[in-house]
Amino acid sequence: MSANNLPIEKHELVIVGGGPAGLAAAASARESGVRDILIIERDSQPGGILNQCIHNGFGLHTFGEELTGPEYAARYIRRVQEENIPCRLGTIVTDISRDRRITCISREGVSLIDAGAVILAMGCRERPRGALSIPGYRPAGIYTAGTAQRLMNIEGKKIGKEVVILGSGDIGLIMARRMTLEGAHVSAVAELMSYSGGLKRNIVQCLQDYGIPLLLSHTVTNIHGRDHIEGVTIQEVDEHRSPIPGTEKYYPCDTLLLSCGLLPENELSRAAGITMNRVTGGPDVDESLSTDIPGVFACGNVLHVHDLVDYVSEEAARAGRSAARFLSSGQDLEKDTAAVVLKAEGGVRYTVPQYIHPSGMDDKLTVRFRVDNNYRDRYVSVYFGSERISRQKKRVLAPGEMEQVVLTKEKLLSYPDTKEITIKLED
Ligand SMILES: Cc1cc2nc3c(=O)[nH]c(=O)nc-3n(C[C@H](O)[C@H](O)[C@H](O)COP(=O)(O)OP(=O)(O)OC[C@H]3O[C@@H](n4cnc5c(N)ncnc54)[C@H](O)[C@@H]3O)c2cc1C
């Protein structure tokens, strides 16, 4: 019983979030021998964001075939069901303490769970309009792209006929095509930056194939209409992202979709006192995807925003294996050795993981990162201290695509004095 007389459930491993990350983490933890696993999901079904992504393009790396989002999710849901891993639906986790006590709320009320290990897999959410400073009224007809996607694909609602999209993240690009296929006219996708934040394949397949203009270095500077949106002003911006006077152009529309970035859902992680990374918006983790609270791991979009779900599943499987190892050893073995810090420099925005305990590494470790601009013909170099260990030529690097380098344990152990590993772009 807790201090306030609530019974306390106990589970070996609790996974917060039943999206692709949570499901893959559960399947891999079971494969690694964890018997008592509970997935907690606030929605009425597992699958996460994939449930509303009815387009194809998922699973090429994992299954060697192109699946829709729900098909991809279904494969993991089946695995979890076959393993009899319970997924408690309609239940939201509201607190995680440093000693891994979890507070949940569902229709049955508040419940408490003590977990031997926890995997954070809460995904991310869209940056809302409130976080953007666009003048004008707040009329009806403005949606985040993901909300519009949910309304259309899950609730079967029609959104609008004349559409402008602000932001060229993947959800915005996919919704440009989706709305066109539903008979709407998308007059423009305006992007503040000089490059798109989306995948190249989505720019081609969702905009270029349908003749939808992508206005780079442009933004919406005014919203017209009082009760319902009637149009927007789009303006070109300079290198400081300030609107250039005289470039205003009016676009009539009844719908404005916002696709202006995703924010990892880390209120729980922050409240638990986990050290967060300012660039990724997710926890800082080591090679086992362990946060700085022993026994608490993170994977998927809550850790950093991914481009492909295949990488989410791969990363989540690693978190599942690490949680199993933690539970069977009863301690964080990796913490026995001093951490090597990973540094992102020269065009590399961040790395995941952010630090490595060499003794805790598998034979190979994939380090993922994103770049801060479009680059052509650059080398991705890896330095152990001041010595360059490897460099790999890349013809194209873009902020919308995740990149990776693979480090080997053998190599790292052969440089025992290494305190820092730097990943950077070079000419
Ligand atoms: C519009 C769109 C299009 C995409 N297109 C592609 C594509 O074509 N190909 C591709 O490979 N990838 C695509 N992706 C990316 C892919 O969908 C994501 O990378 C993947 O879904 C992330 O998985 P996740 O489990 O980390 O997060 P999510 O799928 O967001 O799952 C997180 C889950 O956690 C739950 N949750 C959150 N907080 C709590 C809490 N406190 N308590 C309980 N439950 C909680 C949520 O309800 C949710 O179910 C797309 C993504 C979007 C948004």
Short mmCIF file of C-alpha atoms and ligand atoms in Angstrom, two decimals:
data_model
loop_
_atom_site.label_atom_id
_atom_site.label_comp_id
_atom_site.label_asym_id
_atom_site.label_seq_id
_atom_site.Cartn_x
_atom_site.Cartn_y
_atom_site.Cartn_z
CA MET A 1 0.00 0.00 0.00
CA SER A 2 1.16 3.54 -0.69
CA ALA A 3 1.08 6.42 1.79
CA ASN A 4 -2.36 7.36 0.45
CA ASN A 5 -3.63 3.79 0.77
CA LEU A 6 -3.52 2.89 -2.94
CA PRO A 7 -2.43 -0.69 -3.68
CA ILE A 8 0.92 -0.91 -5.49
CA GLU A 9 1.23 -3.25 -8.47
CA LYS A 10 4.67 -4.62 -9.33
CA HIS A 11 6.08 -5.43 -12.76
CA GLU A 12 9.57 -6.28 -13.95
CA LEU A 13 9.39 -3.98 -16.98
CA VAL A 14 6.90 -1.20 -17.71
CA ILE A 15 6.87 0.41 -21.16
CA VAL A 16 5.23 3.82 -21.42
CA GLY A 17 3.62 4.15 -24.87
CA GLY A 18 2.27 1.46 -27.19
CA GLY A 19 3.46 2.94 -30.50
CA PRO A 20 6.00 1.22 -32.75
CA ALA A 21 8.80 1.96 -30.26
CA GLY A 22 6.96 0.54 -27.25
CA LEU A 23 5.79 -2.54 -29.15
CA ALA A 24 9.24 -3.36 -30.57
CA ALA A 25 10.87 -2.78 -27.17
CA ALA A 26 8.38 -5.19 -25.56
CA ALA A 27 8.95 -7.90 -28.20
CA SER A 28 12.72 -7.65 -27.84
CA ALA A 29 12.66 -7.62 -24.02
CA ARG A 30 10.57 -10.81 -24.11
CA GLU A 31 13.02 -12.37 -26.59
CA SER A 32 15.79 -11.47 -24.14
CA GLY A 33 14.00 -13.31 -21.34
CA VAL A 34 11.87 -10.75 -19.50
CA ARG A 35 8.68 -12.53 -18.40
CA ASP A 36 6.68 -9.80 -16.70
CA ILE A 37 6.16 -6.86 -19.10
CA LEU A 38 3.38 -4.29 -19.10
CA ILE A 39 2.79 -1.75 -21.90
CA ILE A 40 0.75 1.31 -20.90
CA GLU A 41 -0.99 3.21 -23.72
CA ARG A 42 -3.25 6.25 -23.33
CA ASP A 43 -5.06 5.69 -26.64
CA SER A 44 -7.84 3.15 -27.20
CA GLN A 45 -5.61 1.02 -29.44
CA PRO A 46 -1.88 0.29 -29.77
CA GLY A 47 0.11 1.38 -32.84
CA GLY A 48 0.76 5.04 -32.07
CA ILE A 49 0.98 7.56 -34.88
CA LEU A 50 1.11 4.76 -37.45
CA ASN A 51 -2.64 4.20 -37.09
CA GLN A 52 -3.33 7.45 -38.96
CA CYS A 53 -0.57 7.04 -41.59
CA ILE A 54 -2.55 5.16 -44.24
CA HIS A 55 -0.03 5.90 -47.00
CA ASN A 56 2.61 3.30 -47.85
CA GLY A 57 6.36 3.63 -47.45
CA PHE A 58 6.84 1.90 -44.11
CA GLY A 59 8.99 -1.13 -43.44
CA LEU A 60 11.32 -1.33 -46.46
CA HIS A 61 14.36 -1.84 -44.21
CA THR A 62 12.67 -4.09 -41.63
CA PHE A 63 10.49 -6.31 -43.82
CA GLY A 64 11.84 -5.61 -47.33
CA GLU A 65 8.38 -4.54 -48.47
CA GLU A 66 6.38 -1.35 -48.56
CA LEU A 67 3.61 -1.37 -45.96
CA THR A 68 1.08 1.21 -44.83
CA GLY A 69 1.43 2.54 -41.27
CA PRO A 70 -1.40 0.38 -39.85
CA GLU A 71 0.03 -2.73 -41.62
CA TYR A 72 3.46 -2.07 -40.12
CA ALA A 73 1.96 -1.56 -36.66
CA ALA A 74 -0.18 -4.71 -37.02
CA ARG A 75 2.93 -6.88 -37.41
CA TYR A 76 4.28 -5.71 -34.04
CA ILE A 77 0.87 -5.81 -32.37
CA ARG A 78 0.57 -9.45 -33.45
CA ARG A 79 4.02 -10.26 -32.04
CA VAL A 80 3.13 -8.69 -28.71
CA GLN A 81 -0.20 -10.53 -28.62
CA GLU A 82 1.41 -13.86 -29.52
CA GLU A 83 3.79 -13.34 -26.60
CA ASN A 84 0.83 -12.56 -24.31
CA ILE A 85 2.36 -9.22 -23.33
CA PRO A 86 -0.45 -7.11 -21.84
CA CYS A 87 -1.09 -3.63 -23.21
CA ARG A 88 -3.19 -1.56 -20.81
CA LEU A 89 -5.16 0.81 -23.05
CA GLY A 90 -6.94 4.05 -22.14
CA THR A 91 -4.39 4.61 -19.39
CA ILE A 92 -2.15 7.64 -19.16
CA VAL A 93 1.07 7.72 -17.17
CA THR A 94 1.18 10.99 -15.25
CA ASP A 95 4.32 10.56 -13.18
CA ILE A 96 7.50 8.50 -12.96
CA SER A 97 9.66 8.86 -9.85
CA ARG A 98 13.42 8.35 -9.64
CA ASP A 99 12.84 5.00 -7.92
CA ARG A 100 10.63 3.94 -10.88
CA ARG A 101 7.24 4.27 -9.23
CA ILE A 102 4.71 4.99 -11.95
CA THR A 103 1.42 6.82 -11.44
CA CYS A 104 -1.34 6.16 -13.99
CA ILE A 105 -4.86 7.42 -14.52
CA SER A 106 -7.60 5.52 -16.33
CA ARG A 107 -11.40 5.35 -16.10
CA GLU A 108 -10.91 3.13 -13.05
CA GLY A 109 -9.02 5.93 -11.29
CA VAL A 110 -5.45 6.38 -10.11
CA SER A 111 -3.10 3.41 -9.87
CA LEU A 112 0.51 2.95 -8.81
CA ILE A 113 3.06 0.55 -10.24
CA ASP A 114 6.60 -0.22 -9.06
CA ALA A 115 8.75 -1.21 -12.02
CA GLY A 116 12.10 -3.00 -12.03
CA ALA A 117 12.90 -1.13 -15.25
CA VAL A 118 11.08 1.44 -17.38
CA ILE A 119 11.26 2.14 -21.11
CA LEU A 120 10.09 5.58 -22.19
CA ALA A 121 8.37 5.35 -25.62
CA MET A 122 5.93 8.28 -25.56
CA GLY A 123 6.64 9.52 -29.11
CA CYS A 124 6.34 13.19 -30.02
CA ARG A 125 3.69 15.80 -30.76
CA GLU A 126 3.37 18.62 -33.27
CA ARG A 127 4.40 22.19 -32.59
CA PRO A 128 1.05 23.96 -32.25
CA ARG A 129 0.08 27.29 -33.81
CA GLY A 130 0.21 28.98 -30.40
CA ALA A 131 3.96 28.44 -30.46
CA LEU A 132 4.24 30.34 -33.77
CA SER A 133 3.91 34.08 -33.87
CA ILE A 134 1.63 34.74 -36.85
CA PRO A 135 -0.48 37.91 -36.60
CA GLY A 136 -4.20 37.85 -37.40
CA TYR A 137 -7.31 36.38 -35.77
CA ARG A 138 -7.65 32.78 -34.71
CA PRO A 139 -10.35 31.73 -37.19
CA ALA A 140 -11.59 28.20 -37.85
CA GLY A 141 -9.85 26.27 -40.63
CA ILE A 142 -6.34 26.13 -39.12
CA TYR A 143 -5.07 22.68 -38.17
CA THR A 144 -1.77 21.06 -37.44
CA ALA A 145 -1.06 18.64 -40.30
CA GLY A 146 -1.24 15.64 -37.96
CA THR A 147 -4.64 16.68 -36.61
CA ALA A 148 -5.93 17.06 -40.16
CA GLN A 149 -4.49 13.64 -40.97
CA ARG A 150 -6.26 12.08 -38.00
CA LEU A 151 -9.58 13.80 -38.84
CA MET A 152 -9.42 12.61 -42.45
CA ASN A 153 -7.90 9.16 -42.09
CA ILE A 154 -9.46 7.97 -38.85
CA GLU A 155 -12.63 10.02 -38.43
CA GLY A 156 -13.46 10.25 -42.15
CA LYS A 157 -13.97 14.05 -42.08
CA LYS A 158 -13.46 16.43 -45.00
CA ILE A 159 -11.20 19.32 -44.06
CA GLY A 160 -11.29 21.93 -46.85
CA LYS A 161 -11.00 22.67 -50.56
CA GLU A 162 -8.39 25.41 -50.96
CA VAL A 163 -5.30 24.70 -48.89
CA VAL A 164 -2.04 26.39 -47.93
CA ILE A 165 0.56 24.50 -45.90
CA LEU A 166 3.09 26.22 -43.66
CA GLY A 167 6.19 24.12 -43.04
CA SER A 168 7.63 21.32 -45.13
CA GLY A 169 8.03 18.60 -42.51
CA ASP A 170 7.07 15.10 -43.62
CA ILE A 171 3.51 15.29 -42.24
CA GLY A 172 2.86 18.50 -44.20
CA LEU A 173 4.23 16.96 -47.40
CA ILE A 174 2.18 13.81 -46.98
CA MET A 175 -0.95 15.85 -46.26
CA ALA A 176 -0.38 17.96 -49.40
CA ARG A 177 -0.70 14.77 -51.44
CA ARG A 178 -3.53 13.36 -49.32
CA MET A 179 -5.65 16.50 -49.67
CA THR A 180 -4.98 16.64 -53.41
CA LEU A 181 -6.11 13.02 -53.77
CA GLU A 182 -9.28 13.96 -51.86
CA GLY A 183 -10.05 16.66 -54.45
CA ALA A 184 -8.69 19.74 -52.64
CA HIS A 185 -6.35 22.26 -54.30
CA VAL A 186 -3.06 22.87 -52.47
CA SER A 187 -1.77 26.20 -53.74
CA ALA A 188 1.56 26.28 -51.89
CA VAL A 189 3.79 24.81 -49.21
CA ALA A 190 5.71 27.69 -47.58
CA GLU A 191 8.95 26.85 -45.76
CA LEU A 192 10.78 29.39 -43.59
CA MET A 193 14.15 27.71 -44.04
CA SER A 194 16.12 27.57 -47.27
CA TYR A 195 15.71 23.77 -47.24
CA SER A 196 12.90 21.36 -46.52
CA GLY A 197 12.78 19.50 -43.21
CA GLY A 198 11.18 16.52 -44.94
CA LEU A 199 12.56 13.46 -46.69
CA LYS A 200 13.65 13.95 -50.31
CA ARG A 201 11.38 11.09 -51.39
CA ASN A 202 8.36 12.89 -49.87
CA ILE A 203 9.23 16.16 -51.69
CA VAL A 204 9.27 14.25 -54.98
CA GLN A 205 6.32 11.91 -54.40
CA CYS A 206 4.01 14.31 -52.54
CA LEU A 207 4.76 17.73 -54.12
CA GLN A 208 6.61 17.47 -57.41
CA ASP A 209 4.47 14.59 -58.73
CA TYR A 210 1.35 16.75 -58.15
CA GLY A 211 2.78 20.09 -59.28
CA ILE A 212 2.48 21.64 -55.81
CA PRO A 213 4.96 24.54 -55.40
CA LEU A 214 7.42 24.44 -52.50
CA LEU A 215 8.30 28.03 -51.56
CA LEU A 216 11.61 27.84 -49.69
CA SER A 217 12.61 30.88 -47.56
CA HIS A 218 8.96 31.95 -47.34
CA THR A 219 6.54 32.17 -44.45
CA VAL A 220 2.95 33.09 -43.63
CA THR A 221 2.95 36.62 -42.22
CA ASN A 222 -0.79 37.23 -41.90
CA ILE A 223 -3.95 35.22 -41.52
CA HIS A 224 -7.11 36.75 -42.97
CA GLY A 225 -10.69 36.02 -41.92
CA ARG A 226 -12.51 36.45 -38.61
CA ASP A 227 -14.77 33.41 -38.09
CA HIS A 228 -13.27 31.20 -40.78
CA ILE A 229 -9.94 31.60 -42.54
CA GLU A 230 -10.28 33.32 -45.94
CA GLY A 231 -6.67 33.63 -47.00
CA VAL A 232 -3.07 34.10 -45.91
CA THR A 233 -0.25 36.46 -46.82
CA ILE A 234 2.96 34.68 -47.72
CA GLN A 235 6.24 36.61 -47.75
CA GLU A 236 9.81 35.80 -48.68
CA VAL A 237 12.33 35.95 -45.81
CA ASP A 238 15.99 37.01 -45.78
CA GLU A 239 18.93 35.07 -44.37
CA HIS A 240 17.91 36.16 -40.85
CA ARG A 241 14.40 34.76 -41.47
CA SER A 242 12.92 38.28 -41.47
CA PRO A 243 10.13 38.97 -44.00
CA ILE A 244 11.33 41.04 -46.97
CA PRO A 245 9.07 44.09 -47.52
CA GLY A 246 7.42 44.17 -50.95
CA THR A 247 7.32 40.36 -51.38
CA GLU A 248 3.83 39.91 -49.84
CA LYS A 249 1.47 37.73 -51.86
CA TYR A 250 -2.13 36.93 -50.92
CA TYR A 251 -3.28 33.28 -51.19
CA PRO A 252 -7.02 32.72 -50.81
CA CYS A 253 -7.70 29.54 -48.79
CA ASP A 254 -10.25 27.92 -46.50
CA THR A 255 -7.63 25.73 -44.78
CA LEU A 256 -4.16 26.36 -43.38
CA LEU A 257 -2.18 23.32 -42.28
CA LEU A 258 0.79 23.78 -39.96
CA SER A 259 3.69 21.37 -40.27
CA CYS A 260 6.26 23.24 -38.25
CA GLY A 261 8.13 20.60 -36.35
CA LEU A 262 7.71 17.83 -33.83
CA LEU A 263 8.46 17.99 -30.13
CA PRO A 264 9.39 14.82 -28.20
CA GLU A 265 6.80 14.26 -25.41
CA ASN A 266 9.11 14.57 -22.43
CA GLU A 267 7.08 16.18 -19.67
CA LEU A 268 7.32 12.90 -17.72
CA SER A 269 11.07 12.58 -18.31
CA ARG A 270 11.73 16.18 -17.23
CA ALA A 271 9.56 15.83 -14.12
CA ALA A 272 11.45 12.65 -13.23
CA GLY A 273 14.68 14.71 -13.23
CA ILE A 274 16.24 13.00 -16.27
CA THR A 275 19.00 15.04 -17.95
CA MET A 276 17.63 16.31 -21.26
CA ASN A 277 19.37 17.28 -24.47
CA ARG A 278 18.71 20.81 -25.71
CA VAL A 279 19.04 19.90 -29.40
CA THR A 280 17.07 16.65 -29.62
CA GLY A 281 14.50 17.56 -26.95
CA GLY A 282 14.93 14.00 -25.65
CA PRO A 283 16.92 12.49 -22.78
CA ASP A 284 20.70 12.16 -22.98
CA VAL A 285 21.43 8.44 -23.27
CA ASP A 286 24.39 6.08 -23.40
CA GLU A 287 25.08 3.12 -25.71
CA SER A 288 22.38 1.03 -24.02
CA LEU A 289 19.85 3.90 -24.42
CA SER A 290 19.90 4.28 -20.64
CA THR A 291 19.05 7.72 -19.29
CA ASP A 292 20.90 8.99 -16.24
CA ILE A 293 18.30 7.38 -13.98
CA PRO A 294 19.42 3.75 -13.59
CA GLY A 295 16.88 1.36 -15.08
CA VAL A 296 15.10 4.01 -17.15
CA PHE A 297 15.64 3.71 -20.93
CA ALA A 298 14.30 5.74 -23.88
CA CYS A 299 13.68 4.97 -27.55
CA GLY A 300 11.75 6.15 -30.61
CA ASN A 301 10.51 9.67 -31.17
CA VAL A 302 10.60 10.52 -27.48
CA LEU A 303 14.39 10.21 -27.71
CA HIS A 304 14.84 12.10 -31.01
CA VAL A 305 12.54 12.64 -33.97
CA HIS A 306 13.11 9.84 -36.49
CA ASP A 307 12.60 9.95 -40.25
CA LEU A 308 11.80 6.23 -40.73
CA VAL A 309 9.90 3.93 -38.43
CA ASP A 310 12.32 1.09 -39.28
CA TYR A 311 15.02 2.90 -37.29
CA VAL A 312 12.54 3.38 -34.43
CA SER A 313 11.95 -0.38 -34.29
CA GLU A 314 15.69 -1.14 -34.43
CA GLU A 315 16.47 1.35 -31.68
CA ALA A 316 13.56 0.13 -29.53
CA ALA A 317 14.80 -3.45 -29.82
CA ARG A 318 18.09 -2.24 -28.38
CA ALA A 319 16.25 -0.58 -25.47
CA GLY A 320 14.38 -3.86 -24.84
CA ARG A 321 17.63 -5.85 -24.74
CA SER A 322 19.26 -3.28 -22.46
CA ALA A 323 16.33 -3.32 -20.02
CA ALA A 324 16.52 -7.14 -19.94
CA ARG A 325 20.25 -6.96 -19.20
CA PHE A 326 19.65 -4.41 -16.45
CA LEU A 327 16.96 -6.59 -14.86
CA SER A 328 19.03 -9.77 -14.97
CA SER A 329 22.21 -8.15 -13.66
CA GLY A 330 20.41 -6.12 -11.00
CA GLN A 331 22.68 -3.15 -11.74
CA ASP A 332 23.80 -0.89 -14.53
CA LEU A 333 26.94 -2.73 -15.67
CA GLU A 334 27.84 -0.10 -18.24
CA LYS A 335 28.24 2.54 -15.55
CA ASP A 336 31.33 0.64 -14.27
CA THR A 337 33.54 2.34 -16.85
CA ALA A 338 34.04 6.05 -17.45
CA ALA A 339 31.93 7.47 -20.24
CA VAL A 340 33.35 8.65 -23.55
CA VAL A 341 31.49 11.78 -24.62
CA LEU A 342 30.21 12.04 -28.20
CA LYS A 343 30.49 15.53 -29.68
CA ALA A 344 28.66 16.89 -32.73
CA GLU A 345 30.60 19.52 -34.69
CA GLY A 346 30.97 21.13 -38.12
CA GLY A 347 27.47 20.75 -39.52
CA VAL A 348 26.42 17.81 -37.32
CA ARG A 349 23.59 18.96 -35.04
CA TYR A 350 23.52 16.14 -32.50
CA THR A 351 24.34 12.49 -31.95
CA VAL A 352 22.37 9.71 -30.27
CA PRO A 353 23.74 8.29 -28.02
CA GLN A 354 25.46 11.25 -26.40
CA TYR A 355 27.96 9.15 -24.43
CA ILE A 356 29.36 5.62 -24.46
CA HIS A 357 30.69 3.25 -21.79
CA PRO A 358 33.06 1.15 -23.96
CA SER A 359 32.78 -1.96 -21.77
CA GLY A 360 28.99 -1.91 -22.11
CA MET A 361 29.03 -1.74 -25.93
CA ASP A 362 27.91 -4.53 -28.23
CA ASP A 363 30.52 -5.39 -30.88
CA LYS A 364 29.05 -2.64 -33.08
CA LEU A 365 27.22 0.54 -32.14
CA THR A 366 25.19 2.62 -34.59
CA VAL A 367 25.40 6.32 -33.79
CA ARG A 368 22.63 8.35 -35.46
CA PHE A 369 22.78 12.05 -36.21
CA ARG A 370 21.31 14.84 -38.32
CA VAL A 371 23.04 17.68 -40.17
CA ASP A 372 22.10 21.35 -39.93
CA ASN A 373 21.86 22.23 -43.65
CA ASN A 374 21.97 20.77 -47.16
CA TYR A 375 25.50 19.63 -48.06
CA ARG A 376 27.05 18.06 -51.15
CA ASP A 377 30.22 15.99 -51.43
CA ARG A 378 31.32 16.14 -47.79
CA TYR A 379 33.12 13.62 -45.63
CA VAL A 380 31.60 12.41 -42.38
CA SER A 381 34.67 12.14 -40.14
CA VAL A 382 35.02 10.40 -36.80
CA TYR A 383 37.77 11.52 -34.39
CA PHE A 384 38.90 9.70 -31.25
CA GLY A 385 40.36 12.66 -29.35
CA SER A 386 42.41 14.53 -31.98
CA GLU A 387 43.03 11.48 -34.21
CA ARG A 388 40.82 10.90 -37.22
CA ILE A 389 39.70 7.28 -37.17
CA SER A 390 37.48 7.18 -40.23
CA ARG A 391 35.90 9.28 -42.91
CA GLN A 392 33.17 8.43 -45.34
CA LYS A 393 32.25 10.45 -48.43
CA LYS A 394 28.57 11.43 -48.73
CA ARG A 395 27.28 12.86 -51.98
CA VAL A 396 24.23 14.48 -50.37
CA LEU A 397 23.41 15.27 -46.76
CA ALA A 398 20.09 16.89 -45.81
CA PRO A 399 18.50 17.92 -42.48
CA GLY A 400 15.40 15.83 -43.20
CA GLU A 401 17.34 12.57 -43.36
CA MET A 402 18.89 10.79 -40.40
CA GLU A 403 22.53 9.74 -40.92
CA GLN A 404 24.62 7.16 -39.11
CA VAL A 405 28.15 6.00 -38.37
CA VAL A 406 29.00 2.61 -36.93
CA LEU A 407 31.61 2.37 -34.15
CA THR A 408 33.21 -0.93 -33.19
CA LYS A 409 33.98 -1.95 -29.64
CA GLU A 410 37.31 -3.44 -30.74
CA LYS A 411 38.45 -0.10 -32.17
CA LEU A 412 37.29 1.90 -29.17
CA LEU A 413 38.97 -0.49 -26.70
CA SER A 414 42.19 -0.15 -28.69
CA TYR A 415 42.17 3.57 -27.83
CA PRO A 416 41.74 3.28 -24.03
CA ASP A 417 42.64 6.94 -23.38
CA THR A 418 39.84 8.31 -25.55
CA LYS A 419 37.67 10.75 -23.61
CA GLU A 420 35.84 12.31 -26.55
CA ILE A 421 34.61 11.11 -29.90
CA THR A 422 33.79 13.87 -32.39
CA ILE A 423 31.63 13.44 -35.46
CA LYS A 424 31.88 16.25 -37.99
CA LEU A 425 31.55 17.12 -41.66
CA GLU A 426 34.72 17.99 -43.60
CA ASP A 427 35.53 19.06 -47.17
C1 LIG B 1 2.38 11.95 -40.61
C2 LIG B 1 3.53 11.03 -40.45
C3 LIG B 1 3.98 10.32 -41.55
C4 LIG B 1 5.02 9.41 -41.42
N1 LIG B 1 5.41 8.72 -42.52
C5 LIG B 1 6.37 7.77 -42.39
C6 LIG B 1 6.73 6.94 -43.53
O1 LIG B 1 6.21 7.09 -44.63
N2 LIG B 1 7.66 5.97 -43.33
C7 LIG B 1 8.24 5.79 -42.12
O2 LIG B 1 9.07 4.89 -41.97
N3 LIG B 1 7.95 6.59 -41.04
C8 LIG B 1 7.02 7.56 -41.14
N4 LIG B 1 6.69 8.33 -40.06
C9 LIG B 1 7.46 8.19 -38.80
C10 LIG B 1 6.92 7.11 -37.85
O3 LIG B 1 5.54 7.08 -37.89
C11 LIG B 1 7.39 7.44 -36.45
O4 LIG B 1 8.79 7.49 -36.51
C12 LIG B 1 6.96 6.41 -35.41
O5 LIG B 1 5.56 6.32 -35.36
C13 LIG B 1 7.46 6.79 -34.00
O6 LIG B 1 7.13 5.76 -33.10
P1 LIG B 1 7.04 6.03 -31.53
O7 LIG B 1 6.53 4.75 -30.93
O8 LIG B 1 8.29 6.59 -31.04
O9 LIG B 1 5.94 7.18 -31.36
P2 LIG B 1 4.35 7.16 -31.58
O10 LIG B 1 3.98 6.44 -32.82
O11 LIG B 1 3.94 8.59 -31.48
O12 LIG B 1 3.79 6.36 -30.31
C14 LIG B 1 3.87 6.89 -28.99
C15 LIG B 1 2.73 6.32 -28.18
O13 LIG B 1 2.88 6.69 -26.82
C16 LIG B 1 1.60 7.01 -26.29
N5 LIG B 1 1.79 7.87 -25.12
C17 LIG B 1 2.40 9.09 -25.08
N6 LIG B 1 2.43 9.59 -23.83
C18 LIG B 1 1.84 8.66 -23.05
C19 LIG B 1 1.56 8.61 -21.64
N7 LIG B 1 1.93 9.60 -20.81
N8 LIG B 1 0.92 7.52 -21.15
C20 LIG B 1 0.56 6.49 -21.99
N9 LIG B 1 0.78 6.51 -23.32
C21 LIG B 1 1.44 7.56 -23.85
C22 LIG B 1 0.89 7.68 -27.45
O14 LIG B 1 -0.50 7.66 -27.30
C23 LIG B 1 1.38 6.85 -28.63
O15 LIG B 1 0.53 5.77 -28.91
C24 LIG B 1 5.64 9.24 -40.15
C25 LIG B 1 5.21 9.97 -39.03
C26 LIG B 1 4.16 10.86 -39.18
C27 LIG B 1 3.70 11.63 -37.97
#
